[in-house]
Coordinates of C-alpha atoms in Angstrom, one line a residue:
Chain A
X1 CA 20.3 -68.9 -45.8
X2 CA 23.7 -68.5 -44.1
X3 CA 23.7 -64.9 -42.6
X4 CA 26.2 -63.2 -40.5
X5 CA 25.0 -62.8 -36.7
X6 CA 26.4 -60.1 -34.1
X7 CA 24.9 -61.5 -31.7
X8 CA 27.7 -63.2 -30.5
X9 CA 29.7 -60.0 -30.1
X10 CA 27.1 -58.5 -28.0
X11 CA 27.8 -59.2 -24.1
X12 CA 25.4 -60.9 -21.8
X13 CA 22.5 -58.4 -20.9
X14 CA 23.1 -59.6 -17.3
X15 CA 26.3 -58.8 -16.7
X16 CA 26.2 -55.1 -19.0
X17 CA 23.0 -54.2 -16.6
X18 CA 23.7 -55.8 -13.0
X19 CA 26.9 -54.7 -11.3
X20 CA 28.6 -58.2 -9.5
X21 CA 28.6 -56.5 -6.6
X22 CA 25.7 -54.1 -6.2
X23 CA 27.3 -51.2 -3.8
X24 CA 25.1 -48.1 -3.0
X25 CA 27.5 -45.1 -3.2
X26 CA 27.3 -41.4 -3.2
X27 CA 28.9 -39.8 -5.7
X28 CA 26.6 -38.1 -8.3
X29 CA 27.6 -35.0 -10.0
X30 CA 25.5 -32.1 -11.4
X31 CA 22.1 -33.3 -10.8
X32 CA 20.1 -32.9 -13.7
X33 CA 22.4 -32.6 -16.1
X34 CA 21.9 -34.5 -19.0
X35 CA 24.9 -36.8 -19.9
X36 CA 25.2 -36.7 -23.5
X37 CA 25.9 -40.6 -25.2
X38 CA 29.3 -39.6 -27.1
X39 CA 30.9 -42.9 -27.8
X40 CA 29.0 -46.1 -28.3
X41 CA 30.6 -48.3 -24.9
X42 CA 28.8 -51.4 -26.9
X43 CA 30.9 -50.5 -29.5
X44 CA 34.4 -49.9 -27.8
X45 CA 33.7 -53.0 -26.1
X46 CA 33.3 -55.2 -29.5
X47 CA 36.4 -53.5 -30.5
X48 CA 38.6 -53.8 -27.8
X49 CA 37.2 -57.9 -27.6
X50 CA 38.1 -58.2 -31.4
X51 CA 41.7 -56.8 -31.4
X52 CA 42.3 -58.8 -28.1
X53 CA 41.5 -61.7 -29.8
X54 CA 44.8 -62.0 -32.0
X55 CA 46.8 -62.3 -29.4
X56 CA 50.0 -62.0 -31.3
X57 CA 49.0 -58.5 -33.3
X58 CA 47.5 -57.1 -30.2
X59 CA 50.8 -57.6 -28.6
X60 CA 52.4 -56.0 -31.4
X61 CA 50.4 -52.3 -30.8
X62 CA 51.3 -52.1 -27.2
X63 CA 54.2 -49.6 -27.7
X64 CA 51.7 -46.6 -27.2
X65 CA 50.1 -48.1 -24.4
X66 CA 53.3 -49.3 -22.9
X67 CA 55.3 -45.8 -22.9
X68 CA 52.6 -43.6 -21.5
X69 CA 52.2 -46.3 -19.1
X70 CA 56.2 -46.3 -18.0
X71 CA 55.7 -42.1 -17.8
X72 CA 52.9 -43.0 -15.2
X73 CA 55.1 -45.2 -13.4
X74 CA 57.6 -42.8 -13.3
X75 CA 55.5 -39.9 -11.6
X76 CA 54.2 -42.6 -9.2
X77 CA 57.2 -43.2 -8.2
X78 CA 58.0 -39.1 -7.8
X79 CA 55.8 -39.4 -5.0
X80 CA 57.9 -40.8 -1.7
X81 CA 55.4 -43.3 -0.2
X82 CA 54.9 -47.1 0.3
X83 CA 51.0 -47.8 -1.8
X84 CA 49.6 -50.5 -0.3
X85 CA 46.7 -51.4 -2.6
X86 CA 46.4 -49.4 -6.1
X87 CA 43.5 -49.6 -8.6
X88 CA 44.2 -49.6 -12.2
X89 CA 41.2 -48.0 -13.5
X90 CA 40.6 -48.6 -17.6
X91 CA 43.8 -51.2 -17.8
X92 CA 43.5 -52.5 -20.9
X93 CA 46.1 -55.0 -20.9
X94 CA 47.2 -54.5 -17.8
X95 CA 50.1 -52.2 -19.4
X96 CA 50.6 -50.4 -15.9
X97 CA 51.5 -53.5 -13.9
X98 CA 53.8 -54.9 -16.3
X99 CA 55.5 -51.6 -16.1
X100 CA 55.6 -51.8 -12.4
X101 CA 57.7 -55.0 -13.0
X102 CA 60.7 -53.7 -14.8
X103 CA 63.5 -50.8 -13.1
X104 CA 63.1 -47.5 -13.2
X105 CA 64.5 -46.0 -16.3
X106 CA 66.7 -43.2 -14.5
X107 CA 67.5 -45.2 -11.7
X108 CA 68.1 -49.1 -13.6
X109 CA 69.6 -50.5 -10.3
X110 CA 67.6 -49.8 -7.7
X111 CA 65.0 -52.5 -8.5
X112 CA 61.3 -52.6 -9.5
X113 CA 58.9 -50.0 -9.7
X114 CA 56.9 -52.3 -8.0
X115 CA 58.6 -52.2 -4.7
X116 CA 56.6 -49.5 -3.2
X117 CA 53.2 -51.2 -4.2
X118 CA 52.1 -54.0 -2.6
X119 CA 48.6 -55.2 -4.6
X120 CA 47.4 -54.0 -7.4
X121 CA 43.8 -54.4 -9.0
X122 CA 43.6 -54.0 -12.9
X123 CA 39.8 -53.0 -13.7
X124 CA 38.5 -52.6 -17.3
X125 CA 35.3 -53.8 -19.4
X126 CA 36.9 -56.1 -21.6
X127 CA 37.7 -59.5 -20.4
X128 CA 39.5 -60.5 -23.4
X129 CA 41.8 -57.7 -23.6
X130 CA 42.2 -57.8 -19.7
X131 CA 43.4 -61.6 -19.7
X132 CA 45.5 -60.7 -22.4
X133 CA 48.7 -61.6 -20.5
X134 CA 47.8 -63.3 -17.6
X135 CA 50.4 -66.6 -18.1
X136 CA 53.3 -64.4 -18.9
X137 CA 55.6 -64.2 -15.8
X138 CA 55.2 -60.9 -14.6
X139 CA 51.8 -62.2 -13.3
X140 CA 54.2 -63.8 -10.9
X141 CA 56.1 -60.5 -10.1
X142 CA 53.5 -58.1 -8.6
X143 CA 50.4 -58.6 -6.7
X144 CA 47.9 -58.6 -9.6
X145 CA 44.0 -59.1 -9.4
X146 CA 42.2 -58.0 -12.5
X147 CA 38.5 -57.5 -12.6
X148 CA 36.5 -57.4 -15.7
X149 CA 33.9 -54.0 -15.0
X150 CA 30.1 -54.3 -16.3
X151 CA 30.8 -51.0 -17.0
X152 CA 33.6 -48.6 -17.3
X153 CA 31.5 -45.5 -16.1
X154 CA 30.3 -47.4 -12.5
X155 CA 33.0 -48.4 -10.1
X156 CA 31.7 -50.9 -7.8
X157 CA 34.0 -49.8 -5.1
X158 CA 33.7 -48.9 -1.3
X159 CA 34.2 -45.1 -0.4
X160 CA 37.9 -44.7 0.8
X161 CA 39.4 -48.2 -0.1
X162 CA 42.7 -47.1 -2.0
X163 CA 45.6 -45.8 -1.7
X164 CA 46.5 -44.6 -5.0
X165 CA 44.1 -44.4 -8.3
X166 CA 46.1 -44.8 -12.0
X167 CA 44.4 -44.8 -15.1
X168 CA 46.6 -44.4 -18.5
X169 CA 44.8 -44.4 -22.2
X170 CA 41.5 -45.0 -21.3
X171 CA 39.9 -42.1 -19.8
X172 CA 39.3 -41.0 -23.5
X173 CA 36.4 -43.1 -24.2
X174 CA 34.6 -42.2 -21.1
X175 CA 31.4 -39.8 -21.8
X176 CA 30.7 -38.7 -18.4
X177 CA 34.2 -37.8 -17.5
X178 CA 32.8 -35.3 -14.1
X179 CA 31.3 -38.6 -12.7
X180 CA 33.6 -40.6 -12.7
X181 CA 36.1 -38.8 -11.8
X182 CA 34.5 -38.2 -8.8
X183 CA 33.9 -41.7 -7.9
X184 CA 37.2 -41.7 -8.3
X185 CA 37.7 -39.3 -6.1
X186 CA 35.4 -41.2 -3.4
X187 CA 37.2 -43.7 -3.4
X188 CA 40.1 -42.9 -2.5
X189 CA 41.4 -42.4 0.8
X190 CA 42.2 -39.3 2.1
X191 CA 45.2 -37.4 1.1
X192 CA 45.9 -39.9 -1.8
X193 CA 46.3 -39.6 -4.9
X194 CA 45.0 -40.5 -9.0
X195 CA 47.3 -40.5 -11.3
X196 CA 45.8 -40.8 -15.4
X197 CA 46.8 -40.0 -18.7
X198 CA 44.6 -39.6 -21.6
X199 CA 44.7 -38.5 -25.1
X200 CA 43.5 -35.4 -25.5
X201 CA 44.3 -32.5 -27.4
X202 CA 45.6 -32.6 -31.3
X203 CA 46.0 -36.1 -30.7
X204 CA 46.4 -37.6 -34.7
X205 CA 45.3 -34.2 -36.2
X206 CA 47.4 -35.3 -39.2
X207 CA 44.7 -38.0 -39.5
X208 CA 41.9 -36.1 -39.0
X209 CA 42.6 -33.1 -41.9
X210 CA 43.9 -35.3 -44.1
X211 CA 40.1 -37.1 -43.7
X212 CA 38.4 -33.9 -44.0
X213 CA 39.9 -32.7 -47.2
X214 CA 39.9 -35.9 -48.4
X215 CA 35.9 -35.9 -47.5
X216 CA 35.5 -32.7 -48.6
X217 CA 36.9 -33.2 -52.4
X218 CA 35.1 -36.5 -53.1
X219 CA 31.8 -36.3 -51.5
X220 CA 31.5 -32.9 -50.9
X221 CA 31.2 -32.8 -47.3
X222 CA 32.6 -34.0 -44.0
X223 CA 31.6 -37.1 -41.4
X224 CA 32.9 -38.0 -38.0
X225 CA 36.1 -40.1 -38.3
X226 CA 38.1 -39.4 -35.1
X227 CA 36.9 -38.6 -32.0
X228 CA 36.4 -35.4 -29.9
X229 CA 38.9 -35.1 -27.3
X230 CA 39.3 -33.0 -23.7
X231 CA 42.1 -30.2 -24.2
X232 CA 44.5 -29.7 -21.5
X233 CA 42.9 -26.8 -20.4
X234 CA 39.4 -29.1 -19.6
X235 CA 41.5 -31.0 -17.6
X236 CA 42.3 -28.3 -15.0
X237 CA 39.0 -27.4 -14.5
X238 CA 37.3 -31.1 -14.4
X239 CA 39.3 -32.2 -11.8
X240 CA 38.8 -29.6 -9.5
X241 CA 35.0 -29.9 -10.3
X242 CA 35.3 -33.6 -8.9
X243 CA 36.6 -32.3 -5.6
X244 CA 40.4 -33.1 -6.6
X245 CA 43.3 -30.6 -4.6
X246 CA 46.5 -29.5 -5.7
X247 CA 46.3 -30.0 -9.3
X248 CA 49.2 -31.4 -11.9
X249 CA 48.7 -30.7 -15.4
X250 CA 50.7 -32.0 -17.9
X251 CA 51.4 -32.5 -21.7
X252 CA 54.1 -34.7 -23.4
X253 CA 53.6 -35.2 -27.1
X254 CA 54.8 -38.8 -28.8
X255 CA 55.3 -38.9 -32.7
X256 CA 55.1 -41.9 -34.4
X257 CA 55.9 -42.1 -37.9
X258 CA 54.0 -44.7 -40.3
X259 CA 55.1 -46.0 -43.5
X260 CA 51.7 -45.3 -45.3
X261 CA 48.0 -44.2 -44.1
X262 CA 46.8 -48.0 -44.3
X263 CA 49.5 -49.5 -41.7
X264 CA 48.6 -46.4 -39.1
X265 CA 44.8 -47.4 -39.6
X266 CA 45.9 -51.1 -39.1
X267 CA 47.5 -50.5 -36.0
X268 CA 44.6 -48.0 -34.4
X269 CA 42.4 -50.8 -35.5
X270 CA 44.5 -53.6 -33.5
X271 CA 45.0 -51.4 -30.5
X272 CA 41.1 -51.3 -30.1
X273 CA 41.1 -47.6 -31.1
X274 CA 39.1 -47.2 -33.7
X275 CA 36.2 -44.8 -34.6
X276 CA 33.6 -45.4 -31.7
X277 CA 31.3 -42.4 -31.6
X278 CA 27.5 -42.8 -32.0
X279 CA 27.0 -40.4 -34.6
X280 CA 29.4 -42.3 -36.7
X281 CA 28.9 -43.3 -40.1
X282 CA 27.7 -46.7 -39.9
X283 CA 29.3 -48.0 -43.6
X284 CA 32.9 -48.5 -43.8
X285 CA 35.0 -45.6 -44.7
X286 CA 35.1 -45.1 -48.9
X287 CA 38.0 -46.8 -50.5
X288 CA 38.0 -42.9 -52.6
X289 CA 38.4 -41.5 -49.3
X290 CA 41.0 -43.4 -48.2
X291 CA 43.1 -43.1 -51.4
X292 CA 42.7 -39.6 -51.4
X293 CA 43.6 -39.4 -47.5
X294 CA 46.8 -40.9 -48.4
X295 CA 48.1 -38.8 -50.9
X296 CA 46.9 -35.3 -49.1
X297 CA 48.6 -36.8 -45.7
X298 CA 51.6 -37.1 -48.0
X299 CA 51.5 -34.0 -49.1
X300 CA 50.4 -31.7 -46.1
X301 CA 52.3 -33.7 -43.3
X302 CA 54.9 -36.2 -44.9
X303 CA 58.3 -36.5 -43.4
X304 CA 61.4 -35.9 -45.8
X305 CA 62.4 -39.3 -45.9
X306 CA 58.8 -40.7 -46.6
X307 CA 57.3 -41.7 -43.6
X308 CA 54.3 -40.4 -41.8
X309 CA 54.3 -38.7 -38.8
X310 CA 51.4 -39.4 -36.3
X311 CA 50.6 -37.1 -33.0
X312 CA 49.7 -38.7 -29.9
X313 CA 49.1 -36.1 -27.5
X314 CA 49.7 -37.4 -23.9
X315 CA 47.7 -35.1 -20.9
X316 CA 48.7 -36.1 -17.5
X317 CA 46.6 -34.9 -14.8
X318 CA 47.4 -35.8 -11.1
X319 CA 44.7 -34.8 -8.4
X320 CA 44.9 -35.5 -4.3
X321 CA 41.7 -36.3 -2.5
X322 CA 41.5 -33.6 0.2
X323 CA 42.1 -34.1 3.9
X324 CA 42.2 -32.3 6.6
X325 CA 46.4 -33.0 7.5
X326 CA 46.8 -31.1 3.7
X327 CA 49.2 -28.3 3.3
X328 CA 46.5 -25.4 2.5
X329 CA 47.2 -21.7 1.5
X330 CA 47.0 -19.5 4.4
X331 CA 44.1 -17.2 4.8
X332 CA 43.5 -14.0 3.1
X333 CA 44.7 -11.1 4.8
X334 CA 47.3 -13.6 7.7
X335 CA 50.6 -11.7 5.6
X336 CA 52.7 -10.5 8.1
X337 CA 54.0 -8.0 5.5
X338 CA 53.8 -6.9 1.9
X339 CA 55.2 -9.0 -0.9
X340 CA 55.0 -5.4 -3.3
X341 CA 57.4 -3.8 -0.7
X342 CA 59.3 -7.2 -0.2
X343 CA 60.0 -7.4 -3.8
X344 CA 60.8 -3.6 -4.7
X345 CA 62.7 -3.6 -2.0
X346 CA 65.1 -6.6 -3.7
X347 CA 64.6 -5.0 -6.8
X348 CA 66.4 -1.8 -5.4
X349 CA 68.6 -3.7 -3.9
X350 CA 69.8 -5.5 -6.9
X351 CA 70.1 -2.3 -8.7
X352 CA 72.6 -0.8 -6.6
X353 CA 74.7 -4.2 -6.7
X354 CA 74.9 -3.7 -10.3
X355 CA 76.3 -0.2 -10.0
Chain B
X1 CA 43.5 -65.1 -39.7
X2 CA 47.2 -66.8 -40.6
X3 CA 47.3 -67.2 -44.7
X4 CA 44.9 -64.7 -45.6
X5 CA 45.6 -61.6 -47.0
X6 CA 43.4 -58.5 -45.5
X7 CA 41.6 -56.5 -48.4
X8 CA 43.3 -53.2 -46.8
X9 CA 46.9 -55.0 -47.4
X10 CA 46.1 -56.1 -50.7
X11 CA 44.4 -52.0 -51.4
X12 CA 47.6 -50.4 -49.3
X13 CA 50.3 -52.4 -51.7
X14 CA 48.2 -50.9 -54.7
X15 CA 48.2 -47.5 -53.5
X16 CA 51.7 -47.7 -52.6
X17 CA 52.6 -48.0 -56.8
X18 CA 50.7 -44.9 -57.5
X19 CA 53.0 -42.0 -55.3
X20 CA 53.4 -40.4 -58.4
X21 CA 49.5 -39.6 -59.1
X22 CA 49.2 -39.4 -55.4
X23 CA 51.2 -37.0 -54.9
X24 CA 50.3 -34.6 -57.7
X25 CA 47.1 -35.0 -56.6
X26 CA 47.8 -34.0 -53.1
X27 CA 49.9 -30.8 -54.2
X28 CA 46.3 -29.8 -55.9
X29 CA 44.4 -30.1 -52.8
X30 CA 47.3 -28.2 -51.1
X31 CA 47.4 -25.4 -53.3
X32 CA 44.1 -24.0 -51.3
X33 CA 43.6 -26.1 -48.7
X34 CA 41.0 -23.4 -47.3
X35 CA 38.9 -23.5 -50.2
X36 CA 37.8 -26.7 -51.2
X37 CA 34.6 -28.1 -52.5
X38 CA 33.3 -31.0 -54.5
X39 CA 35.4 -32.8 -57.3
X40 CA 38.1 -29.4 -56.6
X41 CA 40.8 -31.5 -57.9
X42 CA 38.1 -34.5 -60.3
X43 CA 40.9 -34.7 -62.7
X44 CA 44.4 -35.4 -60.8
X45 CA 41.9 -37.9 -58.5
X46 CA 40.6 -40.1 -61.9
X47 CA 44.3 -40.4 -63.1
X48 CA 45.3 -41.4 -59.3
X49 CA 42.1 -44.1 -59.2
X50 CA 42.8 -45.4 -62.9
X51 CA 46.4 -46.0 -61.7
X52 CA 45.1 -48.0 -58.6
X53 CA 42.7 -49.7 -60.4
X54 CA 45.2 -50.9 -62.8
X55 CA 47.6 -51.9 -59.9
X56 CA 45.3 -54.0 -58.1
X57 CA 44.2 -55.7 -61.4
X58 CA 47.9 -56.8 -61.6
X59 CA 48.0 -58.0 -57.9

């Protein structure tokens, strides 16, 4: 008998469990807390190896991954310093140094992003994906070294080795999000900083009540179809949980509109995007569902002209690690007089100018 | 795979000849979108599924 076998999808035990480099580092959080298995990493990994595959259609998806990726760039490049070795953390296809390669977009003469980094190493779990471009000339452009991870939730990295952490459209499918941000933030050196986007947010809500009452109205009740994401207001809070200082918290929403239901699947699908949570429903989606999707999407979100609008929301978070040379608010109680009088004072001031 | 037509492109390009059904069918569900239960709208959904049907029979 001719059956179908997984097992080729599923990556070497040795290189899931042993790290390449085995590096003892401190930087648990929360002891005893139990870290709850939200998304299957077995399964994101299969997914993201699959849609790498086709080279061509993978290629095709990258707009997403490609503008939030220029937005990173572009607060990177806010900050007025020379980076001499970055880490790409969660690259997928090494979106961010591509991005590095072309000009600014508000400045298109003055030259590469990539100016004020000299090396830049691309981390992420999936080979496949990871290698995606590696023979287009960019590669040639930027100092690139890509590393495949065993895992995307242990960074095998010395304590303070760079100068700049970036991470854009990955931190998503992370379930421990606390620890690793603050490997993260160990390794880093001081007074540096990470830079990431993730979705977060309503991202696709469209999507996911169109689903439910598409769910609800056929089988009478409602499974797991899009994942849970962190809100901007998590954001805040995590990072300054990992030990980041001076936070930057950020939201920038990107529509896409989509002919039909099917070709917004089709492309979530080819991004590597799709459905990974455990408590997923193992069978593929109902065909009723998804013809019932369709027309409610229609109805309850469709654009005028026909199209589909999709909501990717975009939350950019920037954290430094703390050092000691840091600008720091003064102590409590160090005024040297009173902002209340201060501002009446103006106030009063003001007043009479009018008159 | 080049040449070989995806079962979702073949079940989207039925769909897409059935707006009419489908959209009826979607005003239904929309009418009270708060308050809906099992087979709600069972009778705008068969005419929207016989239509499909029908158009992937054609295909």
């Amino acid at each position: 008998m001719n059956t179908f076998s997984v097992r080729a999808f599923i990556p070497p035990l040795s290189r899931r469990c042993i790290p390449l480099r085995a590096t003892r580092q401190y930087a648990v959080q929360a002891s005893g807390a139990p870290t709850l298995e939200i998304f299957s990493h077995q399964q994101k990994w299969m997914q993201k190896e699959r849609a790498a595959t086709d080279t061509e259609a993978s290629r095709r998806v990258d707009y997403l991954r490609d503008e939030a990726a220029s937005r990173l760039c572009e607060r990177l490049m806010d900050i007025n310093r020379h980076f001499p070795h970055v880490l790409d953390l969660g690259a997928n296809a090494c979106n961010i140094a591509r991005m590095l390669t072309l000009p600014s977009e508000d400045s298109p003469s003055a030259g590469p992003r990539s100016k004020s980094v000299s090396k830049i190493t691309s981390a992420d779990s999936s080979e496949t994906l990871l290698y995606r471009d590696s023979d287009l000339p960019f590669n040639m452009e930027v100092d690139i070294h890509r590393e495949v991870l065993s895992t995307s939730e242990n960074l095998p990295y010395e304590a303070n080795t760079f100068d700049a952490v970036l991470s854009s459209l990955s931190l998503h499918w992370i379930n421990d999000l606390p620890s690793v941000l603050t490997q993260v933030n160990n390794i880093l050196k001081p007074d540096c900083p990470f830079i990431g986007v993730m979705m977060g947010g309503d991202s696709l809500f469209e999507l996911r009540t169109s689903l439910q009452l598409a769910e609800l109205d056929r089988r009478g009740g409602v499974s797991t179809h899009t994942s849970p994401l962190a809100d901007v207001r998590d954001v805040g809070g995590l990072l300054q949980r990992a030990g980041f200082n001076l936070l930057t918290v950020d939201v920038d929403d990107i529509v896409v509109d989509f002919p039909d239901t099917f070709s917004m699947m089709k492309d979530l699908q080819t991004m590597g995007e799709s459905n990974a949570v455990v408590a997923r429903e193992k069978a593929a989606i109902q065909r009723d569902v998804l013809l019932a999707a369709e027309g409610i999407y229609r109805e309850l979100h469709g654009n005028e002209d026909g199209t589909l609008p999709a909501t990717f929301r975009l939350i950019y978070m920037i954290g430094w690690k703390p050092s000691p040379s840091q600008a720091k608010p003064l102590e409590r109680g160090s005024g040297l007089f009173s902002i209340k009088d201060f501002l009446e004072n103006k106030k009063k001031s003001d007043d009479e100018g009018k008159k | 795979m080049p040449g070989r037509t995806r079962p979702i492109d073949k079940f989207a390009a039925a769909a897409a000849k059935c707006s009419k059904e489908g959209s009826q069918y979607g005003k239904c569900i929309m009418a009270d979108y708060n308050n809906v239960y099992k087979d709600k709208c069972l009778t705008e959904f068969l005419k929207l599924k016989e239509c499909y049907l029908a158009a992937y029979k054609r295909q």
